[in-house]
Coordinates of C-alpha atoms in Angstrom, one line a residue:
M1 CA -12.0 -42.7 82.4
T2 CA -12.0 -46.0 80.6
S3 CA -9.5 -47.3 78.0
A4 CA -10.5 -47.3 74.3
G5 CA -10.8 -51.0 74.3
S6 CA -12.9 -51.3 77.5
T7 CA -16.4 -52.6 77.3
Q8 CA -19.2 -50.6 78.9
P9 CA -21.2 -52.6 81.5
I10 CA -24.7 -53.6 80.5
S11 CA -27.4 -52.1 82.7
T12 CA -29.8 -54.5 84.3
D13 CA -32.3 -51.8 85.1
A14 CA -34.1 -51.8 81.8
A15 CA -37.9 -52.0 81.8
P16 CA -38.9 -55.7 81.7
E17 CA -40.9 -57.0 78.7
P18 CA -44.6 -57.4 79.6
V19 CA -45.9 -61.0 79.6
Q20 CA -49.3 -61.5 78.1
S21 CA -51.6 -64.3 79.0
G22 CA -55.2 -64.9 78.1
L23 CA -58.2 -66.7 79.6
S24 CA -61.1 -67.7 77.3
M25 CA -64.5 -68.7 78.5
T26 CA -67.4 -70.3 76.6
V27 CA -70.7 -69.2 78.0
R28 CA -73.6 -71.6 77.4
A29 CA -77.2 -70.4 78.1
G30 CA -78.4 -73.6 79.6
P31 CA -76.0 -74.0 82.5
V32 CA -76.1 -70.3 83.2
R33 CA -79.9 -70.4 83.5
W34 CA -79.8 -73.4 85.9
A35 CA -77.1 -71.9 88.0
L36 CA -79.0 -68.6 88.3
L37 CA -82.3 -70.4 89.1
L38 CA -80.6 -72.4 91.8
V39 CA -79.3 -69.2 93.5
A40 CA -82.8 -67.7 93.3
A41 CA -84.4 -70.8 94.9
V42 CA -81.9 -70.7 97.8
L43 CA -82.5 -67.0 98.4
L44 CA -86.3 -67.4 98.3
L45 CA -86.0 -70.3 100.7
C46 CA -83.9 -68.2 103.1
S47 CA -86.5 -65.4 102.8
V48 CA -89.4 -67.7 103.8
V49 CA -87.4 -69.3 106.7
G50 CA -86.2 -65.9 108.0
Q51 CA -89.7 -64.5 108.0
L52 CA -91.2 -67.5 109.7
L53 CA -88.5 -67.4 112.4
S54 CA -89.0 -63.7 113.0
R55 CA -92.8 -64.2 113.4
A56 CA -92.4 -67.2 115.7
H57 CA -89.9 -65.3 117.9
P58 CA -90.8 -61.6 117.6
E59 CA -88.7 -60.7 120.6
S60 CA -85.5 -62.0 119.1
E61 CA -83.3 -59.4 117.6
V62 CA -81.1 -62.1 115.9
Y63 CA -84.1 -63.5 114.0
A64 CA -85.2 -59.9 113.1
S65 CA -81.8 -59.2 111.7
V66 CA -81.9 -62.4 109.7
M67 CA -85.3 -61.5 108.4
R68 CA -84.2 -58.0 107.3
A69 CA -81.2 -59.5 105.5
T70 CA -83.1 -62.2 103.6
N71 CA -86.7 -60.9 103.2
A72 CA -87.3 -60.8 99.4
G73 CA -89.9 -58.0 99.9
L74 CA -87.5 -55.5 101.4
E75 CA -84.9 -53.3 99.7
G76 CA -81.1 -53.1 100.3
N77 CA -80.6 -56.7 101.2
L78 CA -79.4 -60.0 99.5
P79 CA -82.5 -60.9 97.5
S80 CA -82.9 -57.3 96.2
L81 CA -79.2 -57.1 95.3
Y82 CA -79.5 -60.4 93.4
S83 CA -82.7 -59.2 91.6
A84 CA -80.9 -56.0 90.7
A85 CA -77.9 -57.9 89.5
L86 CA -80.1 -60.0 87.2
L87 CA -81.7 -56.9 85.7
L88 CA -78.3 -55.3 85.3
A89 CA -77.0 -58.3 83.5
C90 CA -80.0 -58.0 81.1
A91 CA -79.1 -54.4 80.5
L92 CA -75.5 -55.2 79.7
L93 CA -76.4 -58.0 77.4
L94 CA -79.0 -55.9 75.6
G95 CA -76.3 -53.2 75.0
L96 CA -73.9 -55.8 73.7
L97 CA -76.6 -57.1 71.3
A98 CA -77.3 -53.6 70.1
R99 CA -73.6 -53.1 69.2
T100 CA -73.4 -56.6 67.6
V101 CA -76.4 -56.2 65.2
R102 CA -76.0 -52.5 64.4
P103 CA -74.1 -52.8 61.1
R104 CA -76.7 -55.2 59.7
R105 CA -80.1 -54.4 61.1
G106 CA -80.8 -50.9 62.3
I107 CA -84.3 -51.4 63.6
E108 CA -83.2 -54.4 65.7
A109 CA -80.3 -52.5 67.1
R110 CA -82.6 -49.6 68.1
G111 CA -84.9 -52.1 69.8
W112 CA -82.2 -53.8 71.8
R113 CA -80.8 -50.4 72.8
T114 CA -84.2 -49.1 74.0
L115 CA -84.6 -52.2 76.1
A116 CA -81.1 -51.7 77.5
W117 CA -82.1 -48.3 78.9
V118 CA -85.4 -49.7 80.2
F119 CA -83.6 -52.5 82.1
A120 CA -81.0 -50.0 83.4
Y121 CA -83.9 -48.1 85.0
L122 CA -85.5 -51.3 86.3
T123 CA -82.2 -52.2 87.9
A124 CA -82.2 -49.0 90.0
D125 CA -85.9 -49.3 90.6
E126 CA -85.6 -52.9 91.9
Y127 CA -82.8 -52.2 94.3
L128 CA -84.1 -48.8 95.6
H129 CA -87.8 -49.6 95.3
L130 CA -88.4 -46.3 93.5
H131 CA -91.9 -47.3 92.4
E132 CA -93.1 -47.5 96.0
L133 CA -92.7 -43.7 96.3
L134 CA -95.7 -43.4 94.0
T135 CA -98.0 -45.7 96.0
A136 CA -99.4 -43.4 98.7
P137 CA -99.8 -40.2 96.6
L138 CA -101.5 -42.1 93.7
R139 CA -103.8 -44.1 96.1
H140 CA -104.9 -40.8 97.6
L141 CA -105.2 -39.1 94.1
L142 CA -107.1 -41.9 92.4
R143 CA -109.0 -43.0 95.5
V144 CA -108.3 -46.7 94.8
D145 CA -107.7 -49.7 97.1
G146 CA -108.0 -53.5 97.0
V147 CA -106.2 -54.8 93.9
L148 CA -104.9 -51.3 93.3
H149 CA -103.7 -50.9 96.9
Y150 CA -100.2 -50.6 95.6
A151 CA -101.2 -47.9 93.1
W152 CA -97.9 -47.6 91.4
V153 CA -99.1 -50.4 89.0
V154 CA -101.4 -47.9 87.3
P155 CA -98.7 -45.5 85.7
Y156 CA -96.3 -48.4 85.1
A157 CA -99.1 -50.3 83.2
V158 CA -99.6 -47.2 81.0
L159 CA -95.9 -46.9 80.4
G160 CA -95.6 -50.6 79.7
A161 CA -98.4 -50.5 77.1
G162 CA -96.8 -47.5 75.4
L163 CA -93.4 -49.2 75.3
L164 CA -94.9 -52.3 73.8
A165 CA -96.6 -50.2 71.1
A166 CA -93.4 -48.4 70.3
L167 CA -91.4 -51.7 70.1
L168 CA -93.9 -53.5 67.8
P169 CA -91.7 -53.0 64.6
F170 CA -88.7 -54.3 66.5
L171 CA -90.6 -57.3 67.8
R172 CA -91.8 -58.2 64.3
S173 CA -88.2 -58.1 63.1
L174 CA -87.1 -60.9 65.5
P175 CA -87.0 -64.6 64.5
P176 CA -90.2 -66.4 65.7
R177 CA -88.3 -68.6 68.2
I178 CA -86.5 -65.7 69.8
L179 CA -89.7 -63.6 69.9
T180 CA -91.8 -66.4 71.5
R181 CA -89.2 -66.9 74.3
L182 CA -88.7 -63.2 74.8
L183 CA -92.5 -62.6 75.2
A184 CA -92.7 -65.7 77.6
A185 CA -89.9 -64.3 79.8
A186 CA -91.6 -60.9 79.8
A187 CA -94.9 -62.5 80.7
V188 CA -93.4 -64.3 83.7
Y189 CA -91.8 -61.1 84.9
V190 CA -94.9 -59.0 84.5
L191 CA -97.1 -61.6 86.2
G192 CA -94.8 -61.4 89.2
A193 CA -94.2 -57.6 89.2
A194 CA -97.7 -56.5 88.5
G195 CA -100.1 -59.5 88.8
L196 CA -98.9 -60.8 92.2
E197 CA -98.4 -57.2 93.4
M198 CA -102.1 -56.6 92.8
L199 CA -103.0 -59.9 94.5
G200 CA -100.8 -58.8 97.4
G201 CA -102.6 -55.5 97.6
L202 CA -106.0 -57.3 97.9
L203 CA -104.7 -59.6 100.6
D204 CA -103.1 -56.6 102.5
T205 CA -106.4 -54.7 102.4
R206 CA -108.5 -57.6 103.5
L207 CA -106.2 -59.7 105.8
G208 CA -103.5 -57.3 106.9
E209 CA -99.8 -57.3 106.2
A210 CA -99.1 -60.0 108.8
A211 CA -101.3 -62.6 107.0
P212 CA -99.5 -65.8 106.0
A213 CA -101.2 -65.6 102.6
L214 CA -99.5 -62.3 102.0
L215 CA -96.1 -63.9 102.8
A216 CA -96.7 -66.6 100.2
A217 CA -97.9 -64.1 97.6
S218 CA -94.9 -61.8 98.1
T219 CA -92.5 -64.8 97.9
L220 CA -94.1 -66.0 94.7
E221 CA -94.0 -62.5 93.3
E222 CA -90.2 -62.2 93.8
G223 CA -89.7 -65.7 92.6
L224 CA -91.5 -64.9 89.3
E225 CA -89.6 -61.7 88.9
M226 CA -86.3 -63.5 89.3
T227 CA -87.4 -66.3 87.0
G228 CA -88.5 -63.9 84.3
A229 CA -85.2 -62.0 84.4
I230 CA -83.2 -65.3 84.3
L231 CA -85.3 -66.6 81.3
F232 CA -84.6 -63.2 79.6
I233 CA -80.9 -63.6 80.2
G234 CA -81.1 -67.0 78.5
V235 CA -82.8 -65.6 75.5
L236 CA -80.2 -62.8 75.2
L237 CA -77.3 -65.3 75.4
D238 CA -78.9 -67.4 72.7
S239 CA -79.4 -64.3 70.5
L240 CA -75.8 -63.3 71.0
G241 CA -74.8 -66.8 70.0
A242 CA -76.9 -66.6 66.9
A243 CA -75.5 -63.2 66.0
R244 CA -71.9 -64.2 66.6
P245 CA -71.6 -68.1 66.3
G246 CA -68.6 -69.4 68.2
A247 CA -67.8 -66.1 69.9
T248 CA -65.8 -66.3 73.1
V249 CA -65.2 -63.9 76.0
T250 CA -61.5 -63.3 76.4
L251 CA -59.8 -61.8 79.4
A252 CA -56.2 -60.5 78.8
F253 CA -53.7 -60.1 81.7
S254 CA -50.5 -58.2 81.6
G255 CA -47.7 -58.7 84.1
A256 CA -44.0 -57.8 84.4
A257 CA -41.4 -60.4 83.5
S258 CA -38.6 -61.1 86.0
S259 CA -35.5 -59.1 85.2

């Protein structure tokens, strides 16, 4: 027992007060575009060098491994991961735009949200090459070759045309400057994904898959796809800046204070 006048000891085991800290980042579209384009250029250069080394030394397993890891035309490697990451960034920015403009412009919010789902699918398709599963069955069904050697472009072209028609009201609602840049980015991407793919099909049919011209076409194809996605990211960042001028991205950290 303690005397009436004694003082109880103060416990030092009480839970410490959390310490809050923040990190604010200002994202500018211009530097982001140039940084992403630089990474794309490095990856494409590595792809070309890896394929040339593998062809010059077909007996080398080391060069074959380098080629598989860097070949922009294959799935599950560094270039395909980077391309998928670019498309995923587009999907996330589109979703953020849909939430940003929803209270003010319903038709614009629906358009951004639709594109977010489209780019979410394109992300999975880019990394897993889902479209290639359609090539052989459709080539046999439609009895096509040459520019349609990679026959997946047929249903994707039909779906793309339908999507464009459905999005016309949304596109008309956009500011002219944003619309022009958006269509330019889409044109670059489609030129690579479909146009160069059709050229590659023709070269594959006439020259064979080992032709140097096919290597150049496939590299240019992936380069245009990456460039189109990067330009699209730049447009989305500018659109977010216009919707929320001066907005910043804030990361909050919480840690325990020393007792």
